[in-house]
PDB file of N, CA and C in Angstrom:
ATOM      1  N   UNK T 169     122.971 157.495   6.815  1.00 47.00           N
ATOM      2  CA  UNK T 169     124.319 158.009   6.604  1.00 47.00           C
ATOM      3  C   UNK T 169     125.100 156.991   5.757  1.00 47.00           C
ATOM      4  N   UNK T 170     125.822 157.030   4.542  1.00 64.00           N
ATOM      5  CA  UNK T 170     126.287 156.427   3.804  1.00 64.00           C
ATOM      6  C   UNK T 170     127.850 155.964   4.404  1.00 64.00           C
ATOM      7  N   UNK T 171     128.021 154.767   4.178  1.00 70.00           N
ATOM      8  CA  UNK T 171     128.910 153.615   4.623  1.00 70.00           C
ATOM      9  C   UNK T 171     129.267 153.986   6.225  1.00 70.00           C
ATOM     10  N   UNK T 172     128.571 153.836   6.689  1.00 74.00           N
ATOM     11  CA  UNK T 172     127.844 153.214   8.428  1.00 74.00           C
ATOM     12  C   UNK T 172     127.531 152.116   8.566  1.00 74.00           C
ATOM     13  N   UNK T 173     127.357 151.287   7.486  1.00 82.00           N
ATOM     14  CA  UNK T 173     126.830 149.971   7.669  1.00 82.00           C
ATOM     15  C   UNK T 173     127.415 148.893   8.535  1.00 82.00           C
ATOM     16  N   UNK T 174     126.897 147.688   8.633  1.00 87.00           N
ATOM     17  CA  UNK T 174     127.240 147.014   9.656  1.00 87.00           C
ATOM     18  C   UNK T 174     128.106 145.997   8.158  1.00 87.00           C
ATOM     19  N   UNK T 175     127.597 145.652   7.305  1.00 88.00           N
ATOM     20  CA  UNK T 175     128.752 145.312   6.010  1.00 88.00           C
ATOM     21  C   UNK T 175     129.605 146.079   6.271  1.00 88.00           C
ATOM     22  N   UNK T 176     129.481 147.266   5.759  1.00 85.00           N
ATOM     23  CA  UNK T 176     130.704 148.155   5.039  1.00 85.00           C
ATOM     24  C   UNK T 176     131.752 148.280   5.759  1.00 85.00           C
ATOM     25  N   UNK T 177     131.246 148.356   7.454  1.00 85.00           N
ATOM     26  CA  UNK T 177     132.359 148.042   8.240  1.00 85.00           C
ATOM     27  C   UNK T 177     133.214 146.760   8.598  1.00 85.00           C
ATOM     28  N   UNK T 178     132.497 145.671   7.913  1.00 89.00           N
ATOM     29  CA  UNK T 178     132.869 143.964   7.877  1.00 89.00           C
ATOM     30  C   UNK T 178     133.463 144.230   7.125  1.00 89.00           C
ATOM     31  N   UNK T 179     133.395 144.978   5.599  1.00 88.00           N
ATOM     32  CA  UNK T 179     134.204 144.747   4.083  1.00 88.00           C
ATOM     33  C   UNK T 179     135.230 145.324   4.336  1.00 88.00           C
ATOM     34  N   UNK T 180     135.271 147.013   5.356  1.00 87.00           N
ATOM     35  CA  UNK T 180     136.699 147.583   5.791  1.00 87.00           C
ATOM     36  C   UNK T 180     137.915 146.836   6.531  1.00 87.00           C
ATOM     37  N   UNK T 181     137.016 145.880   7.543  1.00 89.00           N
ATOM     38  CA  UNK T 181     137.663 145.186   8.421  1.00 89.00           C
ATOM     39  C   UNK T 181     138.281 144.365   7.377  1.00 89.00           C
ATOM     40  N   UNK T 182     137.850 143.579   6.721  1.00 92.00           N
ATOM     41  CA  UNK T 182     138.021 142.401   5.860  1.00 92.00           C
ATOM     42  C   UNK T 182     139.195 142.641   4.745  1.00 92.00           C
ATOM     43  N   UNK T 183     139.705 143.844   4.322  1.00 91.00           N
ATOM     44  CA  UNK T 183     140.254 144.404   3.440  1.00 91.00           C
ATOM     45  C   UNK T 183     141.424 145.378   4.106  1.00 91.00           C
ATOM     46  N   UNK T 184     141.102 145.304   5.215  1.00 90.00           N
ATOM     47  CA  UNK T 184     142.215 146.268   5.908  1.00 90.00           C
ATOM     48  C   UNK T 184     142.542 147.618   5.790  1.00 90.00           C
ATOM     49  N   UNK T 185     140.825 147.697   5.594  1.00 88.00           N
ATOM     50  CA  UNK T 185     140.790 149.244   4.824  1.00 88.00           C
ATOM     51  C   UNK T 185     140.455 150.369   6.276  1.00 88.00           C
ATOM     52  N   UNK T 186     141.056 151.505   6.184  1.00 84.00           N
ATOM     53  CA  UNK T 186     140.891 152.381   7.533  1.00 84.00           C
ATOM     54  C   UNK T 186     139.996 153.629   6.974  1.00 84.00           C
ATOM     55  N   UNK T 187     138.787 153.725   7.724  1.00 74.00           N
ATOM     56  CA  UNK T 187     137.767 154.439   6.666  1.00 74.00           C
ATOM     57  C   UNK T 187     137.616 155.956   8.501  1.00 74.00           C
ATOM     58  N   UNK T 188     137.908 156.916   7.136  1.00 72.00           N
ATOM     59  CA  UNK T 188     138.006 157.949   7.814  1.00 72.00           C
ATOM     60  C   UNK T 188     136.838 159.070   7.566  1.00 72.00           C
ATOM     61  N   UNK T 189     136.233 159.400   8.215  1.00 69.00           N
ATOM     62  CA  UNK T 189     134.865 160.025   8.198  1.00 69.00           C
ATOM     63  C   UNK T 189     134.763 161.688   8.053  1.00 69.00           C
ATOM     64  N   UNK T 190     134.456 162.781   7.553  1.00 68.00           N
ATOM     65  CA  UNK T 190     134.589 163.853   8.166  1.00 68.00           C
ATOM     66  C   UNK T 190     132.807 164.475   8.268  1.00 68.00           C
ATOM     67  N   UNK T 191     133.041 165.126   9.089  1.00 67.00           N
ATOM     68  CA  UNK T 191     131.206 165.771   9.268  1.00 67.00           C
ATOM     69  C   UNK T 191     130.935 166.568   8.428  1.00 67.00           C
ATOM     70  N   UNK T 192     129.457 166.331   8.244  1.00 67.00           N
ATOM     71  CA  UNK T 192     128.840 167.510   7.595  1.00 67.00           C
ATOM     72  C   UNK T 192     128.806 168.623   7.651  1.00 67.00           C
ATOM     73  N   UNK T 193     128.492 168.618   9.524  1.00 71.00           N
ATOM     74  CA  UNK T 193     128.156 169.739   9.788  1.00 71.00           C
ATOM     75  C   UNK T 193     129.610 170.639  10.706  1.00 71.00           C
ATOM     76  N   UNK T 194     130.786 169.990   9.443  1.00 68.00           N
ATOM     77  CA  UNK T 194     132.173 170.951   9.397  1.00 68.00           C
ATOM     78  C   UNK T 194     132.500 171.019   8.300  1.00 68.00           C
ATOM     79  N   UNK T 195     132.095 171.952   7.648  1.00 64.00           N
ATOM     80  CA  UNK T 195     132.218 172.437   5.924  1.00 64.00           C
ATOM     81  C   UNK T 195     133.560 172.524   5.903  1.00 64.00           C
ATOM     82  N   UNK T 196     134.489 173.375   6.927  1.00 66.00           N
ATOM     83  CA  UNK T 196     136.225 173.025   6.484  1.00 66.00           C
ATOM     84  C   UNK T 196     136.848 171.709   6.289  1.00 66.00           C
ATOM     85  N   UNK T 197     135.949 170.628   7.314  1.00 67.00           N
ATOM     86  CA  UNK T 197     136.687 169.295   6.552  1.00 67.00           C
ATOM     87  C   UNK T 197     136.774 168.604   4.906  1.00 67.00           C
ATOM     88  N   UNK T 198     136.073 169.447   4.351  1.00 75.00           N
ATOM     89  CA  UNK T 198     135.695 169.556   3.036  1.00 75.00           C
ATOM     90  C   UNK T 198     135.942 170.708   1.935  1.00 75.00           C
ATOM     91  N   UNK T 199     136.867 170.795   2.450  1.00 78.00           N
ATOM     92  CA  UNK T 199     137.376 172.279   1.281  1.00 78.00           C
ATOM     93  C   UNK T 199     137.208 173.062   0.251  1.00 78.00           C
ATOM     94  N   UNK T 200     138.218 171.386  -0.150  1.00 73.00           N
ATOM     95  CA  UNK T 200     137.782 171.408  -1.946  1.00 73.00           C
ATOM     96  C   UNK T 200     136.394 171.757  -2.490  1.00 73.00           C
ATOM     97  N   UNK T 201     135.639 170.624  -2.163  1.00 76.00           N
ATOM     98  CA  UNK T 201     134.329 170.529  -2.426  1.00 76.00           C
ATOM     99  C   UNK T 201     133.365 172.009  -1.943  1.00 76.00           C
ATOM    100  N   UNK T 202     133.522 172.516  -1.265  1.00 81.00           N
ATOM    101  CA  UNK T 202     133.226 173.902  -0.469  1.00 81.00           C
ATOM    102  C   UNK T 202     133.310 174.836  -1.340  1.00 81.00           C
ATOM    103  N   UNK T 203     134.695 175.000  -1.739  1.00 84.00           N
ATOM    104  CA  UNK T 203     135.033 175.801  -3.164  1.00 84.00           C
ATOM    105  C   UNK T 203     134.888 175.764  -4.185  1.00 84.00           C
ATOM    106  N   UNK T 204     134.538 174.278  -4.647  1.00 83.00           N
ATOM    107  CA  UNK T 204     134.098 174.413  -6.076  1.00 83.00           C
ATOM    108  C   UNK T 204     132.456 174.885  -5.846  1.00 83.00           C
ATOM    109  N   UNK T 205     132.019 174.244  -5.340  1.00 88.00           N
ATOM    110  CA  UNK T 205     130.421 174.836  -4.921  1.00 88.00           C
ATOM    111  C   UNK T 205     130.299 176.339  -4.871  1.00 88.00           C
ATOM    112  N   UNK T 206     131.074 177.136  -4.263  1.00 92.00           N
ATOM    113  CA  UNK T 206     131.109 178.538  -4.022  1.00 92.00           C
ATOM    114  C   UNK T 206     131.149 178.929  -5.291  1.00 92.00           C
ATOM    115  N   UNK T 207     132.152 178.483  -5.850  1.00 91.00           N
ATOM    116  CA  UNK T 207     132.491 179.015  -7.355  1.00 91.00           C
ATOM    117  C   UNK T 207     131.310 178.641  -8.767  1.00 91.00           C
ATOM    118  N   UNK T 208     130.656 177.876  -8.620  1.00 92.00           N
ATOM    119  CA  UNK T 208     129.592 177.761  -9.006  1.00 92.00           C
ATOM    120  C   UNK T 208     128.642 178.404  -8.861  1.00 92.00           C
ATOM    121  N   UNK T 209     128.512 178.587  -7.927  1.00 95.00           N
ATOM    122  CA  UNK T 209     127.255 179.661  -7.411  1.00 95.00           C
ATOM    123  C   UNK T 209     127.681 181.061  -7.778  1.00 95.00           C
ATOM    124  N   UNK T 210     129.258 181.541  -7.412  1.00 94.00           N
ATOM    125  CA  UNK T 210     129.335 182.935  -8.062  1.00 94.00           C
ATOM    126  C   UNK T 210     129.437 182.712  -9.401  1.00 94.00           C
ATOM    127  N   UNK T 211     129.080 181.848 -10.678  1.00 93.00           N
ATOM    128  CA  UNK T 211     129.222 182.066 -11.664  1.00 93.00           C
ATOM    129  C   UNK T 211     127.904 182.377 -12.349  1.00 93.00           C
ATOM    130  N   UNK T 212     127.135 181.285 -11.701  1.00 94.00           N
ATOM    131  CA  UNK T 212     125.753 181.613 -11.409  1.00 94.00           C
ATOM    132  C   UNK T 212     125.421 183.048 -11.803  1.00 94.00           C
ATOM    133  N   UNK T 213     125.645 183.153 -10.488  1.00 95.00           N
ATOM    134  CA  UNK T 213     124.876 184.677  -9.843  1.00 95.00           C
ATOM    135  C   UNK T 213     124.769 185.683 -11.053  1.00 95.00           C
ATOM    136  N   UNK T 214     127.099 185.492 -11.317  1.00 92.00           N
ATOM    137  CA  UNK T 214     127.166 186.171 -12.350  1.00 92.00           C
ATOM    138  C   UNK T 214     126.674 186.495 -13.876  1.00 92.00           C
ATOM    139  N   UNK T 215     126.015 185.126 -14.262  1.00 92.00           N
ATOM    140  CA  UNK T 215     125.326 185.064 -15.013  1.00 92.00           C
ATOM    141  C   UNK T 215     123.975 185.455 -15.463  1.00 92.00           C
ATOM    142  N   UNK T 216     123.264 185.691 -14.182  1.00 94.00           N
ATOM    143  CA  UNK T 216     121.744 185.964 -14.021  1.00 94.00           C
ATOM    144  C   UNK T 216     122.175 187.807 -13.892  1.00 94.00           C
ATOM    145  N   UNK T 217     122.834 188.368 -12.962  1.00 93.00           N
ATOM    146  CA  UNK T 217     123.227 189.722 -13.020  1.00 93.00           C
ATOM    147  C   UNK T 217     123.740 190.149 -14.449  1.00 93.00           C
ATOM    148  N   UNK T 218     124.524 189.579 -15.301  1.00 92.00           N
ATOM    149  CA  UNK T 218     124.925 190.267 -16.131  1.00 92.00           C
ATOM    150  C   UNK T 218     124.285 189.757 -17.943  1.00 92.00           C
ATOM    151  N   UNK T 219     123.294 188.736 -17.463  1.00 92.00           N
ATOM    152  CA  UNK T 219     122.163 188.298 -18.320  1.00 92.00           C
ATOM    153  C   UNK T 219     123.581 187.924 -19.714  1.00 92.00           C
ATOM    154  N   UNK T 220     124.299 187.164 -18.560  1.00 87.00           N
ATOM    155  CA  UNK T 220     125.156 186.508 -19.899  1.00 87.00           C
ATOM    156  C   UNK T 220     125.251 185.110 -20.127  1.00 87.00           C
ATOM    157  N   UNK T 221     125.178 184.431 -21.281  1.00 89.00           N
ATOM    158  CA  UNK T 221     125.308 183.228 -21.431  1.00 89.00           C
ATOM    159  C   UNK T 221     126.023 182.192 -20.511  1.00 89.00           C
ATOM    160  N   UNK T 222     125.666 181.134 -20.088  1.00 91.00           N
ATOM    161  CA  UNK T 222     126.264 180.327 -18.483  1.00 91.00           C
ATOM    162  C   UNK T 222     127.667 179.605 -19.245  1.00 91.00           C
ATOM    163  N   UNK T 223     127.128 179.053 -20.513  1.00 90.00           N
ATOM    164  CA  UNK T 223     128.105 177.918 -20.997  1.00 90.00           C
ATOM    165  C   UNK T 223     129.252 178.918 -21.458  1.00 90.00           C
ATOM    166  N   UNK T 224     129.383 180.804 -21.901  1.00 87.00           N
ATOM    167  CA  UNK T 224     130.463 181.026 -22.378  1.00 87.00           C
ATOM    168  C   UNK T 224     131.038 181.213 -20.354  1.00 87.00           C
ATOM    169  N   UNK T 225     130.183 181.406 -19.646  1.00 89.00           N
ATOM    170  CA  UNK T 225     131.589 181.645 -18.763  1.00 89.00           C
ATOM    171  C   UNK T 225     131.741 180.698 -18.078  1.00 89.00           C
ATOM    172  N   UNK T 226     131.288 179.410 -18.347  1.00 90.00           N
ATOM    173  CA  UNK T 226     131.835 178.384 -17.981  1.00 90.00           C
ATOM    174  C   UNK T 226     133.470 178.029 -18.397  1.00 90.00           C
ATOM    175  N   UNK T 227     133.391 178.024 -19.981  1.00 88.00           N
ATOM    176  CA  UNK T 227     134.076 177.535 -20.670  1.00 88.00           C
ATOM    177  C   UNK T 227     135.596 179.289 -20.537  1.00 88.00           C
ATOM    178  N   UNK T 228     135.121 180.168 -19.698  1.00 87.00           N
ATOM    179  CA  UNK T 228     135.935 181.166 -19.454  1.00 87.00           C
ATOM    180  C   UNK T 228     136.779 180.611 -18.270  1.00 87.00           C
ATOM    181  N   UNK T 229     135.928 179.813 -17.200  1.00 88.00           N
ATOM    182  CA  UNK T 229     136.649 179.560 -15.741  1.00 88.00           C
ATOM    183  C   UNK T 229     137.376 178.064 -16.296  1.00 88.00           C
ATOM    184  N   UNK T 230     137.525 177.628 -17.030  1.00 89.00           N
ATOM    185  CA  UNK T 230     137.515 176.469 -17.353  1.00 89.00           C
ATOM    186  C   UNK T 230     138.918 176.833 -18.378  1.00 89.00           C
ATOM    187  N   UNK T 231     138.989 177.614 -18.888  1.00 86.00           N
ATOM    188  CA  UNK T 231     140.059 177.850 -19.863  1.00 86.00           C
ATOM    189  C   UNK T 231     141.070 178.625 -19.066  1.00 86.00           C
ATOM    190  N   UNK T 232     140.616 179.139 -17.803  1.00 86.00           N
ATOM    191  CA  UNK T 232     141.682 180.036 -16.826  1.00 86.00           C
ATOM    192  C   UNK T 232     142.931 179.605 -16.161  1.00 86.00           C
ATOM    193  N   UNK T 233     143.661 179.735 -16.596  1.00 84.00           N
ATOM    194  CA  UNK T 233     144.969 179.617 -16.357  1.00 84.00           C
ATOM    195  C   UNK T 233     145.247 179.305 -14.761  1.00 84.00           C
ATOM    196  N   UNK T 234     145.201 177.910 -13.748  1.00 82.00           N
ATOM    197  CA  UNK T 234     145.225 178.094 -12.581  1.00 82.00           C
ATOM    198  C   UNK T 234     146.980 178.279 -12.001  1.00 82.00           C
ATOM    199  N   UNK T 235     147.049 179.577 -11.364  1.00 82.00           N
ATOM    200  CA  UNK T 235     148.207 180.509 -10.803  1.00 82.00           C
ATOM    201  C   UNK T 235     149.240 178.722 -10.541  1.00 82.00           C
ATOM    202  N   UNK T 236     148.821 177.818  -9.494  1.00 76.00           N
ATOM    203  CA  UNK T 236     149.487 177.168  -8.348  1.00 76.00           C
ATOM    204  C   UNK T 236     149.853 175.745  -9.669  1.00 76.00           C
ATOM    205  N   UNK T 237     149.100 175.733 -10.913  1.00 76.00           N
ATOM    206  CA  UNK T 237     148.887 174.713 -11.670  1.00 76.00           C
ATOM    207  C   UNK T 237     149.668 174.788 -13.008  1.00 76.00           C
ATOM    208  N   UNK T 238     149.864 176.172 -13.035  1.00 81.00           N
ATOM    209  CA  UNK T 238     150.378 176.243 -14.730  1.00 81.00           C
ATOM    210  C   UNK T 238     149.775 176.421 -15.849  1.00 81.00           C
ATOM    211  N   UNK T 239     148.847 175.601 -15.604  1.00 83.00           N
ATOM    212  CA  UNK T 239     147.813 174.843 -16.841  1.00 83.00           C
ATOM    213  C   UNK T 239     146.441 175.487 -16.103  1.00 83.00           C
ATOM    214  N   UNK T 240     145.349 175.500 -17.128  1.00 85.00           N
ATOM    215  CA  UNK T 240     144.030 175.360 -16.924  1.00 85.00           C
ATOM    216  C   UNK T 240     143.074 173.899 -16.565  1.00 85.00           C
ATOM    217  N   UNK T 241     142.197 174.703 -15.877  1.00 86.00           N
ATOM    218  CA  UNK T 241     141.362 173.002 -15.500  1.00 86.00           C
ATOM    219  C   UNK T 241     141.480 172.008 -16.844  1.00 86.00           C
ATOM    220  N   UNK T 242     140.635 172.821 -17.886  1.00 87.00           N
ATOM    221  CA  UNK T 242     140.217 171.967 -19.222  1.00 87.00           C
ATOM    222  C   UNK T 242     141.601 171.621 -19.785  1.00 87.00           C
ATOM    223  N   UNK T 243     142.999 171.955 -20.134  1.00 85.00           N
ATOM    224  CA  UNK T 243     144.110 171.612 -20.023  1.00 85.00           C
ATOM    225  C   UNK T 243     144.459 170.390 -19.598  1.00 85.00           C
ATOM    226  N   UNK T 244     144.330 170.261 -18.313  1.00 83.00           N
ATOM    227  CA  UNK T 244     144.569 169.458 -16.875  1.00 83.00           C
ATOM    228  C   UNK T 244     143.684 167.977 -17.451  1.00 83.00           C
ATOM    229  N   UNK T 245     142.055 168.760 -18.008  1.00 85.00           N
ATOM    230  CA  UNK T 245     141.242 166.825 -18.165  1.00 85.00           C
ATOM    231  C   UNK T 245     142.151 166.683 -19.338  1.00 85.00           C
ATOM    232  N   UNK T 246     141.924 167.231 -20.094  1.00 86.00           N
ATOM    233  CA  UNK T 246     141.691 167.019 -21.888  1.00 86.00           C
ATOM    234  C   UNK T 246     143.071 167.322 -22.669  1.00 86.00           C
ATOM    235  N   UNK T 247     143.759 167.628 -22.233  1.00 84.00           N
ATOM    236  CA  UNK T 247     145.582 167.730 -22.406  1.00 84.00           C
ATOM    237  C   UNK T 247     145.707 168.324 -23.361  1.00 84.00           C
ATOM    238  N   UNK T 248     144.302 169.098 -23.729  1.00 81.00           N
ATOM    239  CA  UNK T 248     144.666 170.459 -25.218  1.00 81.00           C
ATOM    240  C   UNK T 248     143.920 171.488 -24.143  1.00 81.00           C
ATOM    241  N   UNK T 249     144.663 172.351 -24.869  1.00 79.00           N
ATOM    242  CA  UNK T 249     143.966 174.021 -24.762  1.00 79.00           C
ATOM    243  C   UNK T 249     142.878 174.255 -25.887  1.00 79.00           C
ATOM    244  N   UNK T 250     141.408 174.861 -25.115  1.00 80.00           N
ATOM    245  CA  UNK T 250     140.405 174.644 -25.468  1.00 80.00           C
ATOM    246  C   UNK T 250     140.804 176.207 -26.350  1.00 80.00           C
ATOM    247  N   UNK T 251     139.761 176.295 -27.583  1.00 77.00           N
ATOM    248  CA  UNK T 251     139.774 177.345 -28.232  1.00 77.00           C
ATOM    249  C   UNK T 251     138.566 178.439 -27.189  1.00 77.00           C
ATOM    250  N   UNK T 252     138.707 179.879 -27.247  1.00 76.00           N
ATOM    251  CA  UNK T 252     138.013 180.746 -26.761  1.00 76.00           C
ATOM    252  C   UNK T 252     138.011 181.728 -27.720  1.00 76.00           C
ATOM    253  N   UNK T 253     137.042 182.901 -27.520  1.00 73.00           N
ATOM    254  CA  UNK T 253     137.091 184.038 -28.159  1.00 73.00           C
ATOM    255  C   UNK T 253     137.983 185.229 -28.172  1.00 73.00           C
ATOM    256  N   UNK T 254     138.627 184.736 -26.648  1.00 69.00           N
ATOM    257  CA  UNK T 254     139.687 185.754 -26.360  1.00 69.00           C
ATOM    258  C   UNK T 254     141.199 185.129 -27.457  1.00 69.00           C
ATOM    259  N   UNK T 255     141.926 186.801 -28.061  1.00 69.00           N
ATOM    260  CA  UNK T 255     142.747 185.878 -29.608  1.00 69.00           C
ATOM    261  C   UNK T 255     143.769 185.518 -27.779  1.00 69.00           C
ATOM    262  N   UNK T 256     144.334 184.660 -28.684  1.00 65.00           N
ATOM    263  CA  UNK T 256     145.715 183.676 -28.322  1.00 65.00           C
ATOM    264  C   UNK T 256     146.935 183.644 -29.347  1.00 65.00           C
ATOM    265  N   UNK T 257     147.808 183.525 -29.132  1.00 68.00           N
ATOM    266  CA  UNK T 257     148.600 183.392 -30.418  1.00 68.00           C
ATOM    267  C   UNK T 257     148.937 181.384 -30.416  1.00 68.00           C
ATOM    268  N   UNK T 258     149.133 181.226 -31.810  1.00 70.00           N
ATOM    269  CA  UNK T 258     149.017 180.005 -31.588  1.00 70.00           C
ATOM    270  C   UNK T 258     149.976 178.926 -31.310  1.00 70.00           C
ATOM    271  N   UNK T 259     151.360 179.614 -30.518  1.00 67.00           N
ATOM    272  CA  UNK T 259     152.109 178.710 -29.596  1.00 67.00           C
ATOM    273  C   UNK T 259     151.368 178.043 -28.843  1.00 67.00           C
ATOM    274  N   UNK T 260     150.755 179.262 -28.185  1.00 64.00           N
ATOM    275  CA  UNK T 260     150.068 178.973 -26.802  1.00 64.00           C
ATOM    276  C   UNK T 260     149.177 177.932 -26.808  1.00 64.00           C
ATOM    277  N   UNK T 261     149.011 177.466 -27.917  1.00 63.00           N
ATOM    278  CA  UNK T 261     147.663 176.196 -28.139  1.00 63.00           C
ATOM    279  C   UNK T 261     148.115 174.656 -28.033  1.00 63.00           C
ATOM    280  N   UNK T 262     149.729 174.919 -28.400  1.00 67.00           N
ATOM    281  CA  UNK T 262     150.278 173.507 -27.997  1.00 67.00           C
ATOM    282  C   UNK T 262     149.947 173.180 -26.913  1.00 67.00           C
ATOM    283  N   UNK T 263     149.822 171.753 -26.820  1.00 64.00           N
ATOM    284  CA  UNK T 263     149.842 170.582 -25.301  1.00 64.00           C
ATOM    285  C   UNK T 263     151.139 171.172 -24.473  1.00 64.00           C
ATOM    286  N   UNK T 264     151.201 171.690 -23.264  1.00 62.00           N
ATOM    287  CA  UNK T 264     152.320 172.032 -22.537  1.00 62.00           C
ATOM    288  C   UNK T 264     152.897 170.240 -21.896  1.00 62.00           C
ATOM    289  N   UNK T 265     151.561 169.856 -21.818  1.00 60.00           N
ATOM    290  CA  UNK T 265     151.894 168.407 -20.898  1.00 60.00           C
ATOM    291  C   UNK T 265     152.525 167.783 -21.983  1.00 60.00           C
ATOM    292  N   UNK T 266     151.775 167.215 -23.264  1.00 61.00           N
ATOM    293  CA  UNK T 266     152.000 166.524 -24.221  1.00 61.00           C
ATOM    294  C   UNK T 266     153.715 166.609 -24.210  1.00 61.00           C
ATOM    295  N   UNK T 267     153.980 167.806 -24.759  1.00 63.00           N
ATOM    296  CA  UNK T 267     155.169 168.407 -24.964  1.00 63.00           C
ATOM    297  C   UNK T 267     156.301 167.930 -23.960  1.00 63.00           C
ATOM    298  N   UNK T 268     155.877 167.782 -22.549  1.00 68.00           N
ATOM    299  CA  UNK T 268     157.093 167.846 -21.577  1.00 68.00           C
ATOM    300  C   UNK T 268     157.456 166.328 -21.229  1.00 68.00           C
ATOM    301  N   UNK T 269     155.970 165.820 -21.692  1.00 59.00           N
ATOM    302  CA  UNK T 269     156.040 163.918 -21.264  1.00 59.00           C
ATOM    303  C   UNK T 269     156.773 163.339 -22.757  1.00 59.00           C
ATOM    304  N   UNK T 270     156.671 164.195 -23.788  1.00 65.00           N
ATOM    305  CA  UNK T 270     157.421 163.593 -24.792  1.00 65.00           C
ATOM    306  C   UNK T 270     158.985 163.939 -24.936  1.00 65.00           C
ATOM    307  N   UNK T 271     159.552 165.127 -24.395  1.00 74.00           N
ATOM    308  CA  UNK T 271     160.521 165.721 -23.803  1.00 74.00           C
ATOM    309  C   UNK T 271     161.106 164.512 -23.000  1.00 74.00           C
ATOM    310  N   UNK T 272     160.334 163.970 -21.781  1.00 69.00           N
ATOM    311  CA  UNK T 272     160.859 163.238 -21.507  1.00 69.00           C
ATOM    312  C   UNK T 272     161.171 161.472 -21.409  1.00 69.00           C
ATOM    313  N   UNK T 273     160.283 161.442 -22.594  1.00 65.00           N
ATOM    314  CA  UNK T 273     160.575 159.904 -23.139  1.00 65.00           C
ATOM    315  C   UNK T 273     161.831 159.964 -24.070  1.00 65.00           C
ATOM    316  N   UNK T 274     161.981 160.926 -24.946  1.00 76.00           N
ATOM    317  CA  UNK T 274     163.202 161.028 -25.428  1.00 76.00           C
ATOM    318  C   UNK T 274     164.113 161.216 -24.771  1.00 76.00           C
ATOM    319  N   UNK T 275     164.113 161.437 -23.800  1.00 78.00           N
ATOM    320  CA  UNK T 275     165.660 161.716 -23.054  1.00 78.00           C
ATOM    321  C   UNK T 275     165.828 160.214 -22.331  1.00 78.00           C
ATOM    322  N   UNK T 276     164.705 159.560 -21.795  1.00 73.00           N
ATOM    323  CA  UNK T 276     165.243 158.209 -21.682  1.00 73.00           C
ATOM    324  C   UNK T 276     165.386 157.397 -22.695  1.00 73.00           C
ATOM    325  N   UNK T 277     164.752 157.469 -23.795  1.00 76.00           N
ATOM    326  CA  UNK T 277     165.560 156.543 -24.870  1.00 76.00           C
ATOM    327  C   UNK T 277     167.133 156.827 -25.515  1.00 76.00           C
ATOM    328  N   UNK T 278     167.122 158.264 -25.743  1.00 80.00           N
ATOM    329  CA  UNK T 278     168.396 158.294 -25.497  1.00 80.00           C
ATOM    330  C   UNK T 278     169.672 158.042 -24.924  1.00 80.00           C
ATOM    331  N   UNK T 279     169.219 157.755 -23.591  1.00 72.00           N
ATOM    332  CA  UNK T 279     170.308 157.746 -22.297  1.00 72.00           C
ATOM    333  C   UNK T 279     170.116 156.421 -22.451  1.00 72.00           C
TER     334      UNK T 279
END
């Protein structure tokens, strides 16, 4: 079992670090990770059922607009909007982040 050790628990102690564990065998302590896995696998699936290329619907879940986020995953790493096949008009291609962090450096140099 990874960091159980009789170190790792000397290096926690030693560092004042509080090391919090969750089980395996409780997939809800692990959510996130739960869901991206799920979602992988239904893309999968979807891919082998509809004998469609993996990397375009990768780059489909990846360009998807997340509801709670604003932005898309690939957005979110890479701070551009990735090009797709679906048209866009080309506002929509600006950096939203770029845009709002430069928005707000000017307003403190100003002030």
């Amino acid at each position: 079992m990874p960091f159980s050790s009789n170190e790792f628990k000397n290096f926690c102690k030693n560092w004042s670090i509080e090391g919090v564990t969750s089980s395996p065998l409780y997939p809800r302590a692990n959510g996130l990770a739960e869901k991206a896995v799920d979602i992988a696998k239904r893309i999968l699936k979807k891919s082998i059922e509809s004998n469609t290329d993996l990397e375009s619907l990768l780059l489909e879940f990846r360009t998807t607009t997340v509801p709670s986020l604003g932005i898309s995953p690939a957005e979110a790493l890479m701070n551009r909007v990735l090009r797709t096949k679906i048209p866009i008009r080309d506002s929509n291609l600006t950096s939203r982040v770029q845009t709002s962090l430069h928005n707000r450096l000017k307003q403190n140099q100003d002030s």
